[in-house]
PDB file of C-alpha atoms in Angstrom:
ATOM      1  CA  ILE A 200     171.346 161.116 191.744  1.00  0.00           C
ATOM      2  CA  THR A 201     166.786 161.515 190.465  1.00  0.00           C
ATOM      3  CA  ASN A 202     163.172 161.085 191.496  1.00  0.00           C
ATOM      4  CA  SER A 203     162.621 158.981 189.388  1.00  0.00           C
ATOM      5  CA  LYS A 204     160.308 155.419 190.153  1.00  0.00           C
ATOM      6  CA  GLU A 205     163.271 153.932 188.692  1.00  0.00           C
ATOM      7  CA  ASN A 206     165.822 154.776 190.555  1.00  0.00           C
ATOM      8  CA  ILE A 207     166.764 151.482 192.753  1.00  0.00           C
ATOM      9  CA  TYR A 208     166.705 154.099 195.881  1.00  0.00           C
ATOM     10  CA  SER A 209     163.650 155.334 196.057  1.00  0.00           C
ATOM     11  CA  ILE A 210     161.360 155.575 199.253  1.00  0.00           C
ATOM     12  CA  ASP A 211     158.704 153.275 197.009  1.00  0.00           C
ATOM     13  CA  ASN A 212     161.238 149.830 195.586  1.00  0.00           C
ATOM     14  CA  LEU A 213     163.090 149.925 198.824  1.00  0.00           C
ATOM     15  CA  SER A 214     159.863 149.458 201.284  1.00  0.00           C
ATOM     16  CA  LYS A 215     158.677 146.929 198.359  1.00  0.00           C
ATOM     17  CA  ILE A 216     162.087 145.296 198.845  1.00  0.00           C
ATOM     18  CA  CYS A 217     161.879 145.528 202.883  1.00  0.00           C
ATOM     19  CA  HIS A 218     158.176 143.835 202.277  1.00  0.00           C
ATOM     20  CA  GLU A 219     159.220 141.345 200.136  1.00  0.00           C
ATOM     21  CA  LYS A 220     162.185 140.785 202.421  1.00  0.00           C
ATOM     22  CA  SER A 221     160.112 140.380 205.734  1.00  0.00           C
ATOM     23  CA  LEU A 222     157.285 137.663 204.341  1.00  0.00           C
ATOM     24  CA  ASP A 223     160.508 135.880 203.258  1.00  0.00           C
ATOM     25  CA  LEU A 224     161.688 135.985 206.819  1.00  0.00           C
ATOM     26  CA  LEU A 225     158.061 134.702 208.150  1.00  0.00           C
ATOM     27  CA  ILE A 226     158.663 131.654 206.008  1.00  0.00           C
ATOM     28  CA  GLN A 227     161.484 130.528 206.300  1.00  0.00           C
ATOM     29  CA  SER A 228     160.766 130.831 210.227  1.00  0.00           C
ATOM     30  CA  ILE A 229     157.642 128.591 209.665  1.00  0.00           C
ATOM     31  CA  GLU A 230     160.735 126.163 207.809  1.00  0.00           C
ATOM     32  CA  LYS A 231     163.018 126.012 210.205  1.00  0.00           C
ATOM     33  CA  LEU A 232     159.423 125.913 213.459  1.00  0.00           C
ATOM     34  CA  ASP A 233     159.635 122.862 210.881  1.00  0.00           C
ATOM     35  CA  ASP A 234     162.713 121.456 211.585  1.00  0.00           C
ATOM     36  CA  GLU A 235     162.264 121.823 214.604  1.00  0.00           C
ATOM     37  CA  ILE A 236     159.622 119.387 215.787  1.00  0.00           C
ATOM     38  CA  LYS A 237     160.995 117.164 212.717  1.00  0.00           C
ATOM     39  CA  ASP A 238     164.600 116.730 215.284  1.00  0.00           C
ATOM     40  CA  SER A 239     162.978 116.681 218.526  1.00  0.00           C
ATOM     41  CA  LYS A 240     162.560 113.871 220.802  1.00  0.00           C
ATOM     42  CA  ASP A 241     158.843 113.802 222.513  1.00  0.00           C
ATOM     43  CA  ARG A 242     157.986 113.949 217.904  1.00  0.00           C
ATOM     44  CA  LYS A 243     160.618 110.967 217.526  1.00  0.00           C
ATOM     45  CA  THR A 244     158.247 108.718 219.400  1.00  0.00           C
ATOM     46  CA  LEU A 245     154.358 109.277 219.169  1.00  0.00           C
ATOM     47  CA  PHE A 246     154.958 110.731 215.163  1.00  0.00           C
ATOM     48  CA  ASP A 247     156.316 109.301 211.751  1.00  0.00           C
ATOM     49  CA  ILE A 248     157.349 111.517 209.073  1.00  0.00           C
ATOM     50  CA  LYS A 249     154.474 110.923 206.006  1.00  0.00           C
ATOM     51  CA  GLY A 250     156.131 113.200 203.676  1.00  0.00           C
ATOM     52  CA  PHE A 251     156.387 116.999 202.137  1.00  0.00           C
ATOM     53  CA  TYR A 252     152.419 119.047 201.328  1.00  0.00           C
ATOM     54  CA  LYS A 253     152.500 123.338 200.299  1.00  0.00           C
ATOM     55  CA  ARG A 254     150.814 125.585 201.937  1.00  0.00           C
ATOM     56  CA  THR A 255     149.299 128.441 200.813  1.00  0.00           C
ATOM     57  CA  ILE A 256     147.725 131.573 203.435  1.00  0.00           C
ATOM     58  CA  ILE A 257     146.939 134.519 202.750  1.00  0.00           C
ATOM     59  CA  THR A 258     148.038 136.730 205.366  1.00  0.00           C
ATOM     60  CA  VAL A 259     147.057 140.851 205.706  1.00  0.00           C
ATOM     61  CA  HIS A 260     150.542 140.934 204.733  1.00  0.00           C
ATOM     62  CA  GLY A 261     151.174 139.226 201.832  1.00  0.00           C
ATOM     63  CA  THR A 262     150.859 136.056 200.097  1.00  0.00           C
ATOM     64  CA  ILE A 263     153.036 133.531 201.594  1.00  0.00           C
ATOM     65  CA  THR A 264     153.675 129.797 200.587  1.00  0.00           C
ATOM     66  CA  TYR A 265     155.976 127.308 203.076  1.00  0.00           C
ATOM     67  CA  LYS A 266     156.518 123.918 202.702  1.00  0.00           C
ATOM     68  CA  ARG A 267     155.402 121.521 205.903  1.00  0.00           C
ATOM     69  CA  ARG A 268     155.612 118.198 206.987  1.00  0.00           C
ATOM     70  CA  LEU A 269     152.668 116.036 207.077  1.00  0.00           C
ATOM     71  CA  TYR A 270     153.076 112.859 210.582  1.00  0.00           C
ATOM     72  CA  ILE A 271     151.064 110.453 211.417  1.00  0.00           C
ATOM     73  CA  ASP A 272     150.141 109.440 214.974  1.00  0.00           C
ATOM     74  CA  LYS A 273     152.183 105.653 215.271  1.00  0.00           C
ATOM     75  CA  LYS A 274     149.044 104.939 218.568  1.00  0.00           C
ATOM     76  CA  THR A 275     145.845 106.456 215.831  1.00  0.00           C
ATOM     77  CA  GLY A 276     146.770 106.382 212.333  1.00  0.00           C
ATOM     78  CA  GLN A 277     145.194 110.410 211.847  1.00  0.00           C
ATOM     79  CA  TYR A 278     147.627 112.331 210.094  1.00  0.00           C
ATOM     80  CA  ILE A 279     148.544 115.793 211.310  1.00  0.00           C
ATOM     81  CA  PHE A 280     149.945 119.235 210.405  1.00  0.00           C
ATOM     82  CA  LEU A 281     152.354 120.040 213.530  1.00  0.00           C
ATOM     83  CA  VAL A 282     153.496 123.232 212.778  1.00  0.00           C
ATOM     84  CA  ASP A 283     149.644 124.863 211.278  1.00  0.00           C
ATOM     85  CA  LYS A 284     148.260 123.016 214.392  1.00  0.00           C
ATOM     86  CA  LEU A 285     151.580 125.865 215.993  1.00  0.00           C
ATOM     87  CA  ILE A 286     150.719 127.646 215.076  1.00  0.00           C
ATOM     88  CA  GLY A 287     147.070 128.230 214.839  1.00  0.00           C
ATOM     89  CA  ILE A 288     145.818 127.331 210.931  1.00  0.00           C
ATOM     90  CA  ASP A 289     143.301 125.644 210.706  1.00  0.00           C
ATOM     91  CA  LYS A 290     143.590 122.451 207.895  1.00  0.00           C
ATOM     92  CA  TYR A 291     141.032 124.686 205.679  1.00  0.00           C
ATOM     93  CA  SER A 292     141.497 128.017 206.189  1.00  0.00           C
ATOM     94  CA  ARG A 293     143.386 130.002 203.363  1.00  0.00           C
ATOM     95  CA  LEU A 294     143.288 133.334 205.910  1.00  0.00           C
ATOM     96  CA  THR A 295     145.312 133.663 208.431  1.00  0.00           C
ATOM     97  CA  ASP A 296     142.401 134.986 211.464  1.00  0.00           C
ATOM     98  CA  GLU A 297     143.868 139.600 211.387  1.00  0.00           C
ATOM     99  CA  ALA A 298     143.227 138.880 207.372  1.00  0.00           C
ATOM    100  CA  ILE A 299     139.144 137.724 208.230  1.00  0.00           C
ATOM    101  CA  LYS A 300     138.797 140.542 211.020  1.00  0.00           C
ATOM    102  CA  ALA A 301     140.667 142.797 208.452  1.00  0.00           C
ATOM    103  CA  VAL A 302     138.259 141.891 205.747  1.00  0.00           C
ATOM    104  CA  ALA A 303     134.963 141.627 207.689  1.00  0.00           C
ATOM    105  CA  LYS A 304     135.426 145.505 208.944  1.00  0.00           C
ATOM    106  CA  ALA A 305     136.677 145.940 204.452  1.00  0.00           C
ATOM    107  CA  ALA A 306     133.510 144.687 203.692  1.00  0.00           C
ATOM    108  CA  LEU A 307     131.244 146.742 206.035  1.00  0.00           C
ATOM    109  CA  ASP A 308     133.008 150.104 205.834  1.00  0.00           C
ATOM    110  CA  LEU A 309     132.758 149.536 201.660  1.00  0.00           C
ATOM    111  CA  LYS A 310     129.415 147.582 202.023  1.00  0.00           C
ATOM    112  CA  SER A 311     130.966 146.299 198.900  1.00  0.00           C
ATOM    113  CA  TYR A 312     131.534 141.911 198.674  1.00  0.00           C
ATOM    114  CA  SER A 313     133.960 142.682 196.103  1.00  0.00           C
ATOM    115  CA  SER A 314     136.611 145.013 196.362  1.00  0.00           C
ATOM    116  CA  ALA A 315     136.493 144.458 200.303  1.00  0.00           C
ATOM    117  CA  GLY A 316     138.904 142.177 200.149  1.00  0.00           C
ATOM    118  CA  GLN A 317     141.414 143.003 197.017  1.00  0.00           C
ATOM    119  CA  TYR A 318     141.315 146.649 199.942  1.00  0.00           C
ATOM    120  CA  ALA A 319     142.112 144.373 203.036  1.00  0.00           C
ATOM    121  CA  LEU A 320     144.311 142.882 201.256  1.00  0.00           C
ATOM    122  CA  ASN A 321     146.151 145.119 198.749  1.00  0.00           C
ATOM    123  CA  GLY A 322     145.146 144.033 196.326  1.00  0.00           C
ATOM    124  CA  THR A 323     145.138 139.696 196.721  1.00  0.00           C
ATOM    125  CA  PRO A 324     141.176 139.071 194.582  1.00  0.00           C
ATOM    126  CA  LEU A 325     138.886 137.565 196.995  1.00  0.00           C
ATOM    127  CA  SER A 326     135.864 135.987 196.356  1.00  0.00           C
ATOM    128  CA  ARG A 327     132.284 137.472 197.556  1.00  0.00           C
ATOM    129  CA  GLN A 328     131.694 134.022 198.921  1.00  0.00           C
ATOM    130  CA  SER A 329     135.418 134.455 201.584  1.00  0.00           C
ATOM    131  CA  VAL A 330     134.393 137.592 201.975  1.00  0.00           C
ATOM    132  CA  TYR A 331     130.689 136.754 202.993  1.00  0.00           C
ATOM    133  CA  ASN A 332     132.200 133.704 204.537  1.00  0.00           C
ATOM    134  CA  CYS A 333     134.146 135.673 207.176  1.00  0.00           C
ATOM    135  CA  LEU A 334     131.962 138.101 207.895  1.00  0.00           C
ATOM    136  CA  THR A 335     130.196 135.083 209.582  1.00  0.00           C
ATOM    137  CA  LYS A 336     133.409 134.399 211.313  1.00  0.00           C
ATOM    138  CA  VAL A 337     133.933 137.317 212.565  1.00  0.00           C
ATOM    139  CA  GLU A 338     132.218 138.410 216.518  1.00  0.00           C
ATOM    140  CA  PHE A 339     131.155 142.031 215.559  1.00  0.00           C
ATOM    141  CA  GLU A 340     132.027 144.024 218.753  1.00  0.00           C
ATOM    142  CA  ASN A 341     129.152 146.409 217.987  1.00  0.00           C
ATOM    143  CA  LYS A 342     126.034 144.388 218.267  1.00  0.00           C
ATOM    144  CA  LYS A 343     122.878 145.494 218.156  1.00  0.00           C
ATOM    145  CA  ILE A 344     120.759 144.226 220.856  1.00  0.00           C
ATOM    146  CA  LYS A 345     117.540 143.615 219.310  1.00  0.00           C
ATOM    147  CA  THR A 346     114.107 143.536 221.812  1.00  0.00           C
ATOM    148  CA  LYS A 347     110.598 143.690 221.558  1.00  0.00           C
ATOM    149  CA  ILE A 348     108.414 146.354 221.403  1.00  0.00           C
ATOM    150  CA  ASN A 349     105.056 146.103 223.754  1.00  0.00           C
ATOM    151  CA  ALA A 350     103.261 148.945 222.451  1.00  0.00           C
ATOM    152  CA  PRO A 351      99.882 148.788 220.796  1.00  0.00           C
ATOM    153  CA  VAL A 352     101.304 152.325 218.419  1.00  0.00           C
ATOM    154  CA  ILE A 353     104.632 153.393 217.450  1.00  0.00           C
ATOM    155  CA  HIS A 354     105.045 156.626 216.031  1.00  0.00           C
ATOM    156  CA  ILE A 355     107.401 157.584 214.074  1.00  0.00           C
ATOM    157  CA  ALA A 356     108.506 161.003 212.205  1.00  0.00           C
ATOM    158  CA  VAL A 357     110.342 161.268 208.849  1.00  0.00           C
ATOM    159  CA  ASP A 358     111.530 164.355 208.067  1.00  0.00           C
ATOM    160  CA  GLY A 359     113.139 165.819 204.780  1.00  0.00           C
ATOM    161  CA  PHE A 360     112.303 161.368 202.913  1.00  0.00           C
ATOM    162  CA  CYS A 361     112.560 161.402 199.699  1.00  0.00           C
ATOM    163  CA  VAL A 362     110.369 158.327 197.901  1.00  0.00           C
ATOM    164  CA  ASN A 363     110.601 157.319 194.953  1.00  0.00           C
ATOM    165  CA  TYR A 364     107.539 156.122 192.868  1.00  0.00           C
ATOM    166  CA  LYS A 365     107.058 153.818 190.588  1.00  0.00           C
ATOM    167  CA  ASN A 366     105.109 155.622 187.565  1.00  0.00           C
ATOM    168  CA  SER A 367     107.091 158.139 187.932  1.00  0.00           C
ATOM    169  CA  SER A 368     110.329 159.412 188.088  1.00  0.00           C
ATOM    170  CA  ARG A 369     110.426 161.865 190.277  1.00  0.00           C
ATOM    171  CA  LYS A 370     111.060 162.129 193.899  1.00  0.00           C
ATOM    172  CA  TYR A 371     109.142 163.898 195.943  1.00  0.00           C
ATOM    173  CA  GLU A 372     109.383 164.995 199.339  1.00  0.00           C
ATOM    174  CA  ILE A 373     107.282 164.138 202.728  1.00  0.00           C
TER     175      ILE A 373
END
């Protein structure tokens, strides 16, 4: 037994294998759920099958791609992915709700949109615009309460604050 990283029994390698297996299990569960929807009696009376389509979703644990069926409503003629509706994935969303919250929290902690996505999603690249969209979707618990101050004069005390003047490269302490 060796301590090298190439050892198939190393803790890092076993952890990676378990992580991949859990994502595969999630994909299989979603596809099995879609098969159960296809075989249900209610579905046969209300919806017809139109075809198969792939969907990629980014979760906190990794990116998954699964196949699901597109259905057409017999009464209205509208197209719908029933499995997406059942598991709570919006039509154009690429991120799960948990991933959106993690990205928003990371963006606030890191103060950098470009690195927040990779930090929160274990290396999955995410654009700055997607991180910004996550911030707009999340309602934060610590909302600042804005109150209007009706005072003629406000006194502000500053201690040890440095100001960098335009014409000088030195900082002066106020």
